Amino acid sequence: MIGLVGASLAYLWTSTSWTGSLTDSSGDVESGFAENSEYVLPDSDMRYYTREELENLSEWDLYVAHNEIYARHGRGFVREDLAEHFSSCSWYRQLYTPEEFDAMPSQLNEFEQANVNLMLEIRKERNDKYL
């Protein structure tokens, strides 16, 4: 993490770009997560995101981030907005229909499961239109 006077930089360098958000001293977000990345949450499979981090995401970004975890495991999507979004990502490969994926034992690791649970909780609290 890089320290900035009067601001904090929340997150990291990926192999292709900076991702994260620059927050000023009042807590206002200066730039969105994964601005130059194909991921909303580039390492949701390797760390626990905090409620504060996830609450800073827009409704759309939280919806995509939630489903991004499943997409990384090859889940297909019936909803056209998700299917279109993930098909535009170079890393995405559909391996399973939604029915096949949902019938399998969970493919998620402990970080992914915790992040999915927290995202779902926040989305329900927001009365997310995408649920």
PDB file of C-alpha atoms in Angstrom:
ATOM      1  CA  MET A   1       0.000   0.000   0.000  1.00  0.00           C
ATOM      2  CA  ILE A   2       1.240   3.480  -0.830  1.00  0.00           C
ATOM      3  CA  GLY A   3       0.755   6.208   1.758  1.00  0.00           C
ATOM      4  CA  LEU A   4      -0.547   9.575   0.592  1.00  0.00           C
ATOM      5  CA  VAL A   5      -0.910  12.689   2.734  1.00  0.00           C
ATOM      6  CA  GLY A   6      -4.613  13.425   3.282  1.00  0.00           C
ATOM      7  CA  ALA A   7      -5.710  10.420   1.267  1.00  0.00           C
ATOM      8  CA  SER A   8      -5.563   6.669   1.293  1.00  0.00           C
ATOM      9  CA  LEU A   9      -5.125   4.337  -1.604  1.00  0.00           C
ATOM     10  CA  ALA A  10      -7.119   1.174  -1.172  1.00  0.00           C
ATOM     11  CA  TYR A  11      -5.811  -1.425  -3.226  1.00  0.00           C
ATOM     12  CA  LEU A  12      -3.207  -2.970  -5.300  1.00  0.00           C
ATOM     13  CA  TRP A  13      -1.267  -3.363  -8.464  1.00  0.00           C
ATOM     14  CA  THR A  14      -2.287  -6.257 -10.706  1.00  0.00           C
ATOM     15  CA  SER A  15      -0.219  -7.553 -13.575  1.00  0.00           C
ATOM     16  CA  THR A  16      -1.959  -5.125 -15.913  1.00  0.00           C
ATOM     17  CA  SER A  17      -3.140  -2.124 -13.941  1.00  0.00           C
ATOM     18  CA  TRP A  18      -3.771  -0.329 -10.699  1.00  0.00           C
ATOM     19  CA  THR A  19      -7.056  -1.268  -9.127  1.00  0.00           C
ATOM     20  CA  GLY A  20      -8.779   0.187  -6.164  1.00  0.00           C
ATOM     21  CA  SER A  21     -10.091   3.481  -5.021  1.00  0.00           C
ATOM     22  CA  LEU A  22      -8.485   6.681  -3.934  1.00  0.00           C
ATOM     23  CA  THR A  23     -10.258   8.063  -0.917  1.00  0.00           C
ATOM     24  CA  ASP A  24      -9.697  11.602   0.343  1.00  0.00           C
ATOM     25  CA  SER A  25      -9.538  12.518   4.032  1.00  0.00           C
ATOM     26  CA  SER A  26     -13.332  12.936   4.193  1.00  0.00           C
ATOM     27  CA  GLY A  27     -13.817   9.384   2.939  1.00  0.00           C
ATOM     28  CA  ASP A  28     -15.120  10.389  -0.490  1.00  0.00           C
ATOM     29  CA  VAL A  29     -14.147   8.023  -3.249  1.00  0.00           C
ATOM     30  CA  GLU A  30     -12.046   9.706  -5.893  1.00  0.00           C
ATOM     31  CA  SER A  31     -12.014   6.891  -8.438  1.00  0.00           C
ATOM     32  CA  GLY A  32     -13.817   3.567  -8.823  1.00  0.00           C
ATOM     33  CA  PHE A  33     -12.604   0.057  -8.170  1.00  0.00           C
ATOM     34  CA  ALA A  34     -10.807  -1.690 -10.988  1.00  0.00           C
ATOM     35  CA  GLU A  35     -10.993   1.331 -13.251  1.00  0.00           C
ATOM     36  CA  ASN A  36      -8.461  -0.127 -15.697  1.00  0.00           C
ATOM     37  CA  SER A  37      -9.139  -3.796 -15.047  1.00  0.00           C
ATOM     38  CA  GLU A  38     -11.550  -6.417 -16.300  1.00  0.00           C
ATOM     39  CA  TYR A  39     -12.279  -7.261 -12.654  1.00  0.00           C
ATOM     40  CA  VAL A  40     -14.355  -5.330 -10.162  1.00  0.00           C
ATOM     41  CA  LEU A  41     -12.646  -7.128  -7.263  1.00  0.00           C
ATOM     42  CA  PRO A  42      -9.405  -8.516  -8.652  1.00  0.00           C
ATOM     43  CA  ASP A  43      -8.538 -10.697  -5.708  1.00  0.00           C
ATOM     44  CA  SER A  44     -11.844 -11.716  -4.198  1.00  0.00           C
ATOM     45  CA  ASP A  45     -10.451 -15.244  -4.273  1.00  0.00           C
ATOM     46  CA  MET A  46      -7.414 -14.339  -2.140  1.00  0.00           C
ATOM     47  CA  ARG A  47      -8.597 -11.968   0.567  1.00  0.00           C
ATOM     48  CA  TYR A  48     -11.613 -10.887   2.567  1.00  0.00           C
ATOM     49  CA  TYR A  49     -13.119  -7.599   1.435  1.00  0.00           C
ATOM     50  CA  THR A  50     -14.440  -5.357   4.173  1.00  0.00           C
ATOM     51  CA  ARG A  51     -18.010  -4.157   4.427  1.00  0.00           C
ATOM     52  CA  GLU A  52     -16.748  -0.604   3.918  1.00  0.00           C
ATOM     53  CA  GLU A  53     -14.980  -1.537   0.675  1.00  0.00           C
ATOM     54  CA  LEU A  54     -18.038  -3.306  -0.679  1.00  0.00           C
ATOM     55  CA  GLU A  55     -20.459  -0.588   0.400  1.00  0.00           C
ATOM     56  CA  ASN A  56     -18.416   1.891  -1.660  1.00  0.00           C
ATOM     57  CA  LEU A  57     -19.292  -0.035  -4.823  1.00  0.00           C
ATOM     58  CA  SER A  58     -22.208   1.070  -6.968  1.00  0.00           C
ATOM     59  CA  GLU A  59     -25.208  -1.226  -7.214  1.00  0.00           C
ATOM     60  CA  TRP A  60     -24.041  -2.370 -10.681  1.00  0.00           C
ATOM     61  CA  ASP A  61     -20.449  -2.985  -9.566  1.00  0.00           C
ATOM     62  CA  LEU A  62     -21.576  -4.965  -6.543  1.00  0.00           C
ATOM     63  CA  TYR A  63     -23.880  -7.053  -8.764  1.00  0.00           C
ATOM     64  CA  VAL A  64     -21.040  -7.763 -11.180  1.00  0.00           C
ATOM     65  CA  ALA A  65     -18.507  -8.397  -8.384  1.00  0.00           C
ATOM     66  CA  HIS A  66     -20.851 -10.893  -6.754  1.00  0.00           C
ATOM     67  CA  ASN A  67     -21.258 -12.815 -10.006  1.00  0.00           C
ATOM     68  CA  GLU A  68     -17.609 -12.365 -10.979  1.00  0.00           C
ATOM     69  CA  ILE A  69     -16.702 -14.905  -8.311  1.00  0.00           C
ATOM     70  CA  TYR A  70     -18.882 -17.525  -9.999  1.00  0.00           C
ATOM     71  CA  ALA A  71     -17.700 -16.487 -13.473  1.00  0.00           C
ATOM     72  CA  ARG A  72     -14.094 -17.203 -12.479  1.00  0.00           C
ATOM     73  CA  HIS A  73     -15.144 -20.812 -11.963  1.00  0.00           C
ATOM     74  CA  GLY A  74     -16.760 -21.025 -15.409  1.00  0.00           C
ATOM     75  CA  ARG A  75     -20.416 -20.556 -14.488  1.00  0.00           C
ATOM     76  CA  GLY A  76     -22.630 -19.479 -17.366  1.00  0.00           C
ATOM     77  CA  PHE A  77     -25.335 -16.832 -16.982  1.00  0.00           C
ATOM     78  CA  VAL A  78     -28.925 -16.684 -18.180  1.00  0.00           C
ATOM     79  CA  ARG A  79     -29.316 -12.985 -17.460  1.00  0.00           C
ATOM     80  CA  GLU A  80     -28.340 -11.151 -20.611  1.00  0.00           C
ATOM     81  CA  ASP A  81     -26.564  -8.278 -18.837  1.00  0.00           C
ATOM     82  CA  LEU A  82     -24.209 -10.685 -17.020  1.00  0.00           C
ATOM     83  CA  ALA A  83     -23.687 -12.945 -20.033  1.00  0.00           C
ATOM     84  CA  GLU A  84     -22.790  -9.912 -22.146  1.00  0.00           C
ATOM     85  CA  HIS A  85     -20.528  -8.419 -19.497  1.00  0.00           C
ATOM     86  CA  PHE A  86     -18.522 -11.570 -18.836  1.00  0.00           C
ATOM     87  CA  SER A  87     -18.287 -12.567 -22.497  1.00  0.00           C
ATOM     88  CA  SER A  88     -16.422  -9.276 -23.017  1.00  0.00           C
ATOM     89  CA  CYS A  89     -13.794 -10.249 -20.400  1.00  0.00           C
ATOM     90  CA  SER A  90     -10.683 -11.914 -21.809  1.00  0.00           C
ATOM     91  CA  TRP A  91     -10.326 -14.170 -18.765  1.00  0.00           C
ATOM     92  CA  TYR A  92     -13.868 -15.603 -18.863  1.00  0.00           C
ATOM     93  CA  ARG A  93     -14.609 -19.056 -20.229  1.00  0.00           C
ATOM     94  CA  GLN A  94     -18.014 -20.634 -19.695  1.00  0.00           C
ATOM     95  CA  LEU A  95     -17.486 -24.208 -18.598  1.00  0.00           C
ATOM     96  CA  TYR A  96     -20.911 -24.968 -17.109  1.00  0.00           C
ATOM     97  CA  THR A  97     -24.505 -24.009 -17.645  1.00  0.00           C
ATOM     98  CA  PRO A  98     -26.016 -22.283 -14.607  1.00  0.00           C
ATOM     99  CA  GLU A  99     -27.885 -25.514 -13.815  1.00  0.00           C
ATOM    100  CA  GLU A 100     -24.747 -27.656 -14.005  1.00  0.00           C
ATOM    101  CA  PHE A 101     -22.752 -25.252 -11.848  1.00  0.00           C
ATOM    102  CA  ASP A 102     -25.496 -24.881  -9.239  1.00  0.00           C
ATOM    103  CA  ALA A 103     -25.878 -28.682  -8.967  1.00  0.00           C
ATOM    104  CA  MET A 104     -22.171 -29.225  -8.232  1.00  0.00           C
ATOM    105  CA  PRO A 105     -20.603 -29.075  -4.779  1.00  0.00           C
ATOM    106  CA  SER A 106     -19.412 -25.553  -4.072  1.00  0.00           C
ATOM    107  CA  GLN A 107     -16.349 -24.540  -6.080  1.00  0.00           C
ATOM    108  CA  LEU A 108     -15.699 -21.510  -3.860  1.00  0.00           C
ATOM    109  CA  ASN A 109     -12.802 -21.211  -1.440  1.00  0.00           C
ATOM    110  CA  GLU A 110     -13.176 -19.632   2.023  1.00  0.00           C
ATOM    111  CA  PHE A 111     -12.394 -16.095   0.796  1.00  0.00           C
ATOM    112  CA  GLU A 112     -14.833 -16.318  -2.094  1.00  0.00           C
ATOM    113  CA  GLN A 113     -17.616 -17.742   0.085  1.00  0.00           C
ATOM    114  CA  ALA A 114     -17.177 -15.057   2.740  1.00  0.00           C
ATOM    115  CA  ASN A 115     -17.096 -12.311   0.101  1.00  0.00           C
ATOM    116  CA  VAL A 116     -20.209 -13.715  -1.619  1.00  0.00           C
ATOM    117  CA  ASN A 117     -22.040 -13.866   1.723  1.00  0.00           C
ATOM    118  CA  LEU A 118     -21.154 -10.277   2.602  1.00  0.00           C
ATOM    119  CA  MET A 119     -22.035  -8.992  -0.865  1.00  0.00           C
ATOM    120  CA  LEU A 120     -25.396 -10.753  -0.747  1.00  0.00           C
ATOM    121  CA  GLU A 121     -26.085  -9.264   2.682  1.00  0.00           C
ATOM    122  CA  ILE A 122     -25.312  -5.744   1.436  1.00  0.00           C
ATOM    123  CA  ARG A 123     -27.328  -6.245  -1.738  1.00  0.00           C
ATOM    124  CA  LYS A 124     -30.355  -7.351   0.310  1.00  0.00           C
ATOM    125  CA  GLU A 125     -29.969  -4.362   2.655  1.00  0.00           C
ATOM    126  CA  ARG A 126     -29.949  -2.055  -0.382  1.00  0.00           C
ATOM    127  CA  ASN A 127     -32.986  -3.743  -1.932  1.00  0.00           C
ATOM    128  CA  ASP A 128     -30.771  -4.257  -4.959  1.00  0.00           C
ATOM    129  CA  LYS A 129     -32.806  -4.164  -8.175  1.00  0.00           C
ATOM    130  CA  TYR A 130     -30.592  -6.906  -9.644  1.00  0.00           C
ATOM    131  CA  LEU A 131     -31.554  -9.519  -6.999  1.00  0.00           C
TER     132      LEU A 131
END
